[in-house]
XYZ file of C-alpha atoms in Angstrom:
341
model
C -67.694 -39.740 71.778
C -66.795 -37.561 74.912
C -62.860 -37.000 73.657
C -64.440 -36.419 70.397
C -66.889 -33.220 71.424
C -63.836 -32.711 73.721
C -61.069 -31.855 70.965
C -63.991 -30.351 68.311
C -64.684 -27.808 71.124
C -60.890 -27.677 71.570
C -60.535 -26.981 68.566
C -63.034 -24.731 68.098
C -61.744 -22.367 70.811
C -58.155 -22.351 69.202
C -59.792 -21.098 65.837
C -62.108 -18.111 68.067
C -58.963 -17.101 69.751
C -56.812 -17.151 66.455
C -59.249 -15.313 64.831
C -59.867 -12.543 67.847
C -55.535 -12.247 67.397
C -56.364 -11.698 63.357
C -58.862 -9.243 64.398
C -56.217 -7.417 66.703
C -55.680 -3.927 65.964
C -52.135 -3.432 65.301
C -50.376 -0.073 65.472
C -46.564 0.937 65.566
C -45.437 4.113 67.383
C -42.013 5.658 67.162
C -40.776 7.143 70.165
C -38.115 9.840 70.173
C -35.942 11.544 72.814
C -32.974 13.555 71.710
C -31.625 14.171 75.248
C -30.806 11.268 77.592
C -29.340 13.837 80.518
C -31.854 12.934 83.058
C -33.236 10.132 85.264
C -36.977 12.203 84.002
C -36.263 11.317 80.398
C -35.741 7.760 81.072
C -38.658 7.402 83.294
C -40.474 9.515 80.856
C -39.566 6.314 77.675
C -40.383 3.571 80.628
C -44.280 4.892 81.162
C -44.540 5.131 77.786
C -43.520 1.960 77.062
C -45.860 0.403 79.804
C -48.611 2.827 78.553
C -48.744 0.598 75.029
C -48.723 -2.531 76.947
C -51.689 -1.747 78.270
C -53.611 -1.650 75.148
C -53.282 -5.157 74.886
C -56.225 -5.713 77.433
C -58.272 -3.332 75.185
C -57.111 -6.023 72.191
C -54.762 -2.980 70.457
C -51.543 -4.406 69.990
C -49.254 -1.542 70.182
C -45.478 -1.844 69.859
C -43.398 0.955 70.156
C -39.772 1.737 68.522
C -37.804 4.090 70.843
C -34.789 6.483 69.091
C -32.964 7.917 72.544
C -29.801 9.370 72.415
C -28.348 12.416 73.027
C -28.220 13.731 69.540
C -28.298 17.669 68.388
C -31.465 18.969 66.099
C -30.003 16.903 62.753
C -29.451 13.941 64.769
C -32.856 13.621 66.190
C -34.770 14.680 62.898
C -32.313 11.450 61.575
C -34.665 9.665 64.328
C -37.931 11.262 62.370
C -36.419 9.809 58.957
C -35.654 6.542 60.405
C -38.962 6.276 61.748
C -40.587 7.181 58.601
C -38.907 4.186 56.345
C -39.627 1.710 59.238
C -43.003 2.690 58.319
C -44.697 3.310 61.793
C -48.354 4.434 61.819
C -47.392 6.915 64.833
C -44.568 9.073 66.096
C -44.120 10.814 69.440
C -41.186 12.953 69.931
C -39.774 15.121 72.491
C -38.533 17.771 70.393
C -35.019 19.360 70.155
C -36.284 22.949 68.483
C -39.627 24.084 68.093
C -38.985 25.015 64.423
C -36.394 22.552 62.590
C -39.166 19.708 62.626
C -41.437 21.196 60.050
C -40.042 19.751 56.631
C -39.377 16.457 58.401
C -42.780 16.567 59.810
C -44.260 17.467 56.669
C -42.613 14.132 54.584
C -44.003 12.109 57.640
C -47.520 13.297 57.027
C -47.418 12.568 53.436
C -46.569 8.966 54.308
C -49.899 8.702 56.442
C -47.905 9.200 59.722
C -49.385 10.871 62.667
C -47.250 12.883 64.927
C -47.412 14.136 67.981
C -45.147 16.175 70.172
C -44.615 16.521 74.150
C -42.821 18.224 76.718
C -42.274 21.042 73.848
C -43.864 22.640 71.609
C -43.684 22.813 67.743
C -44.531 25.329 65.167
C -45.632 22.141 62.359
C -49.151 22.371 61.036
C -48.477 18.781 60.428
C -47.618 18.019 64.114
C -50.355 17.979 67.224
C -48.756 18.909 70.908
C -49.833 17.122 74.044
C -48.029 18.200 77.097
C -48.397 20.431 79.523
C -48.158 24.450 79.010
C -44.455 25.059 80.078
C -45.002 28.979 80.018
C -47.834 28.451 82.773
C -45.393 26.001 84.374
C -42.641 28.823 84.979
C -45.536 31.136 86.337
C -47.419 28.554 88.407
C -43.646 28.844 90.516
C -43.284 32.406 90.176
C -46.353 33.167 91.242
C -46.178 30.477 94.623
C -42.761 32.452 95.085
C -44.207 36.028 94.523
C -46.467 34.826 97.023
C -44.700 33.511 99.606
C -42.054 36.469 99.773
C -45.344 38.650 100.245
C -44.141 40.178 96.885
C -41.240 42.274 97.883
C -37.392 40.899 97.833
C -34.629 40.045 95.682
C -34.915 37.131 93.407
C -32.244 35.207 91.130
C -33.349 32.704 88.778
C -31.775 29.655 87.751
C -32.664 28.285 84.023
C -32.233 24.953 82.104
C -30.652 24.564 78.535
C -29.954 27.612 76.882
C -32.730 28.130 73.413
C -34.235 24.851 74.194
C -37.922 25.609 73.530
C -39.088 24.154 76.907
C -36.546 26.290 78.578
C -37.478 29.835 76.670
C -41.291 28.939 77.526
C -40.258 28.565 81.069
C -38.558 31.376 81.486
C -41.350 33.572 79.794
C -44.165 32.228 82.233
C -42.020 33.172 85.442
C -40.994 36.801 83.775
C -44.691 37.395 83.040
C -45.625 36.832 86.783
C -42.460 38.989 88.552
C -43.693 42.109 85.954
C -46.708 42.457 88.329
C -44.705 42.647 91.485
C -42.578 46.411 91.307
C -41.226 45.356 94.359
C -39.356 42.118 93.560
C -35.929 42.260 92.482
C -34.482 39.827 89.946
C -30.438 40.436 90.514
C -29.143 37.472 88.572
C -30.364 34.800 86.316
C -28.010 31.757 84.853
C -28.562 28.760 82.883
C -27.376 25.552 84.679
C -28.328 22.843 82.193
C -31.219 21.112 83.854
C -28.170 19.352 85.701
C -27.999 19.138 89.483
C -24.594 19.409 89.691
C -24.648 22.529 87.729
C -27.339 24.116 89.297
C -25.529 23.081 92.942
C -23.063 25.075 91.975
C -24.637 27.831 90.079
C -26.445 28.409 93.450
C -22.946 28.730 95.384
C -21.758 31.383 93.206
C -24.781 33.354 93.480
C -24.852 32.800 97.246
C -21.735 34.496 97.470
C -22.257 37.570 94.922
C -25.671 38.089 96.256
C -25.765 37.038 100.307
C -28.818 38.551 100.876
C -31.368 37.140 98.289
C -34.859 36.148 99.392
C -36.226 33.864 96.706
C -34.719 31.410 94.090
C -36.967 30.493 90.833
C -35.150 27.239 89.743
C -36.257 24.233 87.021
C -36.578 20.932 88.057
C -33.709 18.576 87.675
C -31.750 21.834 89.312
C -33.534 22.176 92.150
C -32.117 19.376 94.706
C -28.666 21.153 93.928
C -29.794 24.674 94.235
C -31.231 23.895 97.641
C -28.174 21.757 98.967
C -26.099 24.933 98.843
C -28.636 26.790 100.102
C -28.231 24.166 103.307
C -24.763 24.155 103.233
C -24.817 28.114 103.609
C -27.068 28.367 106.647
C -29.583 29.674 104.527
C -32.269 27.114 104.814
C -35.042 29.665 106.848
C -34.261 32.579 105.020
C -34.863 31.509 101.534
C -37.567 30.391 99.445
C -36.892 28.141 96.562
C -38.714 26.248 94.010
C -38.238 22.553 94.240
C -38.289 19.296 92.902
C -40.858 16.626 91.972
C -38.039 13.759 92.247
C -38.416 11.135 95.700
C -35.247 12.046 96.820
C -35.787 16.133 96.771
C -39.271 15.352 98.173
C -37.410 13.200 100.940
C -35.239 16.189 101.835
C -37.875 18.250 101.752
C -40.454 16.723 104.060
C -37.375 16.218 106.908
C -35.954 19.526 106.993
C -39.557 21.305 106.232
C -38.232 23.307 103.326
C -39.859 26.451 102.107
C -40.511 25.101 98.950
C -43.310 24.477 96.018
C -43.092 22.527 92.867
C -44.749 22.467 89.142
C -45.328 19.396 88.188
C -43.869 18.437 84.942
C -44.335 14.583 85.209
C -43.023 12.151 83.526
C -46.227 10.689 82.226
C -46.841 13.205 79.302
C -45.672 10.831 76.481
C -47.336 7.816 77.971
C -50.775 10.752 77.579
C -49.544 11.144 73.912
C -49.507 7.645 73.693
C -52.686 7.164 74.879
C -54.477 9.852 72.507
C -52.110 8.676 69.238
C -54.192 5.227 69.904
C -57.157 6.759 69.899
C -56.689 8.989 66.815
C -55.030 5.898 65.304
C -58.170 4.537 65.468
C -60.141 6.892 64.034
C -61.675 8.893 67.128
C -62.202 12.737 67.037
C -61.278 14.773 69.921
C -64.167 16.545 71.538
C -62.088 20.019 71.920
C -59.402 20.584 68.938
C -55.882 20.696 69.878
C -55.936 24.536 68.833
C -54.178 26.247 72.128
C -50.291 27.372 72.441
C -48.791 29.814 70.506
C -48.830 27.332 67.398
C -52.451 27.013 67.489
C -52.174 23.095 67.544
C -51.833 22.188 71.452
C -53.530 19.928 73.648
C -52.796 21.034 77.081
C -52.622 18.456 80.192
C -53.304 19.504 83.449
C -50.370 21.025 85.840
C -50.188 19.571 89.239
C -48.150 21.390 92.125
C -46.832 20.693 95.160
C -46.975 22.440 98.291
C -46.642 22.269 101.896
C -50.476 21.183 101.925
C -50.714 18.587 99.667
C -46.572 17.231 100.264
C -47.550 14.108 101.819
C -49.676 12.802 99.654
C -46.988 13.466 97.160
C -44.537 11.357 99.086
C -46.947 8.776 99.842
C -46.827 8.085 96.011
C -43.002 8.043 96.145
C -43.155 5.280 98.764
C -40.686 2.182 98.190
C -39.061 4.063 94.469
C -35.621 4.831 94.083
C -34.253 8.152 94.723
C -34.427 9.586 91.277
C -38.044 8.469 90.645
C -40.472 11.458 89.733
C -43.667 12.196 90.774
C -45.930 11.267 87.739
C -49.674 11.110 86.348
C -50.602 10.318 82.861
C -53.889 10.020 80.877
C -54.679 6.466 81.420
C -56.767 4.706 78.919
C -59.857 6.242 80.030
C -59.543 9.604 80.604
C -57.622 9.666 76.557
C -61.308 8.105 75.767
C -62.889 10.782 77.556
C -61.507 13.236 75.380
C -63.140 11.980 72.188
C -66.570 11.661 70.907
């Protein structure tokens, strides 16, 4: 009688739990990255990816399909189209133009797709951004540089890729800050790729056209490079620089007490889109419409920086990762939920 109640309760259990699995809600997010150039990008896919795992506890099963190469605007709205006939519920892309998206996005909408955009904006009524602001990002730097040169000097700057929207936003925010200070001098700017390399040696040429510069307003990914030939010339007390939010950059800077400050652009923002495509997935409604930016359809994350007051709490959080890891945050579960009604 015993193995009997035994194996009906048994059995009873398997049915709850196959039914709870039935009841499972199921969602499939497409996850797009045009540009594979940095260690950011790929850390950017793996939070994402352990953002959706998460769900699981919540009983959301979310599985994500992930298009990441380094394709031009075509290429990556080939991602868009793919996405669309595996017929996702949910696609988050870092975008390749602010612009070319909007027929693409449009067809995607049609087909009861939501999409969401990070890291850049995008001019798609169809299309909600969450990311940070990147203009306030280039003037949260400018204005800690402003600052710290007591607003008189000569300044060069040192820009990413060339028309990429993240780039142009960047560049806006720290131009917007320097108009206020008559007495700083921008002499040069160049574009260096959001590649260290590039930037390393951007920074030597300028170093030797312009000896006497006081300030350097470089993007992240640049930064580490910018400020090693800064070291190699001697220059490390005379010149301010913006830096970097990666461990080994942080590393460097916390040894040879650098006169630096860094936006936070962290990795985390699509694992935040994520997060709130879940919730919208599921029917939520945010408390605050995504109506900021330029586009009117933004969702804007907060902006962490770094400086020489909070720098060692931001390598405590770097403790024990690789070299290339970034400083991060993300919208976990709870503060997406927070958002909504």
């Amino acid at each position: 009688m015993k193995k009997f109640i035994a194996a009906a309760l048994g059995a009873v259990a398997t049915i709850a739990i196959s039914a709870s699995f039935a009841n499972a809600e199921t969602f499939k997010i497409g996850l797009s990255n045009g540009w594979v150039g940095s260690e950011w990008r790929t850390q950017m896919i793996d939070e994402a990816k352990e953002a959706a795992a998460k769900w699981k506890e919540k009983g959301v099963d979310v599985e994500v399909s992930v298009q990441s190469a380094n394709v031009d605007v075509p290429g990556q709205i080939a991602h868009v189209r793919n996405f669309i006939a595996e017929g996702v519920n949910a696609i988050i892309i870092n975008p390749n133009s602010p612009t070319a998206f909007d027929p693409i996005f449009a067809q995607a909408k049609e087909a009861g797709i939501l999409v969401i955009a990070t890291d850049a904006e995008v001019s798609s009524p169809d299309a909600t951004y969450v990311g940070i602001d990147q203009t306030a990002w280039g003037a949260a730097g400018a204005k800690w540089l402003a600052d710290t040169l007591g607003g008189k000097g000569k300044v060069v700057a040192i820009n990413g890729v060339a028309g990429h929207p993240a780039n142009e936003m960047r560049v806006a925010g720290y131009k917007s800050v320097f108009k206020d200070y008559p007495d700083l001098q921008v002499v040069n700017e160049v574009n260096a790729n959001w590649d260290q390399a590039q930037g390393q040696q951007a920074m030597q040429n300028i170093l030797a056209t312009y000896p006497d510069i006081n300030g350097v307003v470089v993007q992240d990914g640049m930064a580490a490079g910018a400020w090693k030939s800064i070291m190699d010339a001697g220059k490390t007390s005379q010149i301010a620089a913006t830096g970097e939010i990666r461990k080994d950059f942080i590393d460097l800077w916390v040894k040879d007490k650098l006169n630096s400050g860094a936006t936070v652009n962290p990795p985390g923002v699509m694992a935040s889109a994520l997060n709130v495509a879940v919730l919208m997935l599921q029917g939520k409604e945010l408390k605050e419409p995504a109506t900021a930016g330029q586009y009117k359809n933004a969702m804007y994350l907060p902006i962490p920086f770094i400086d020489s007051k909070n720098l060692g709490d931001a390598a405590k959080q770097l403790d024990g990762k690789p070299g290339y890891y970034s400083y991060t945050n993300a919208l976990s579960i709870d503060d997406a939920t927070a958002l909504f009604k």
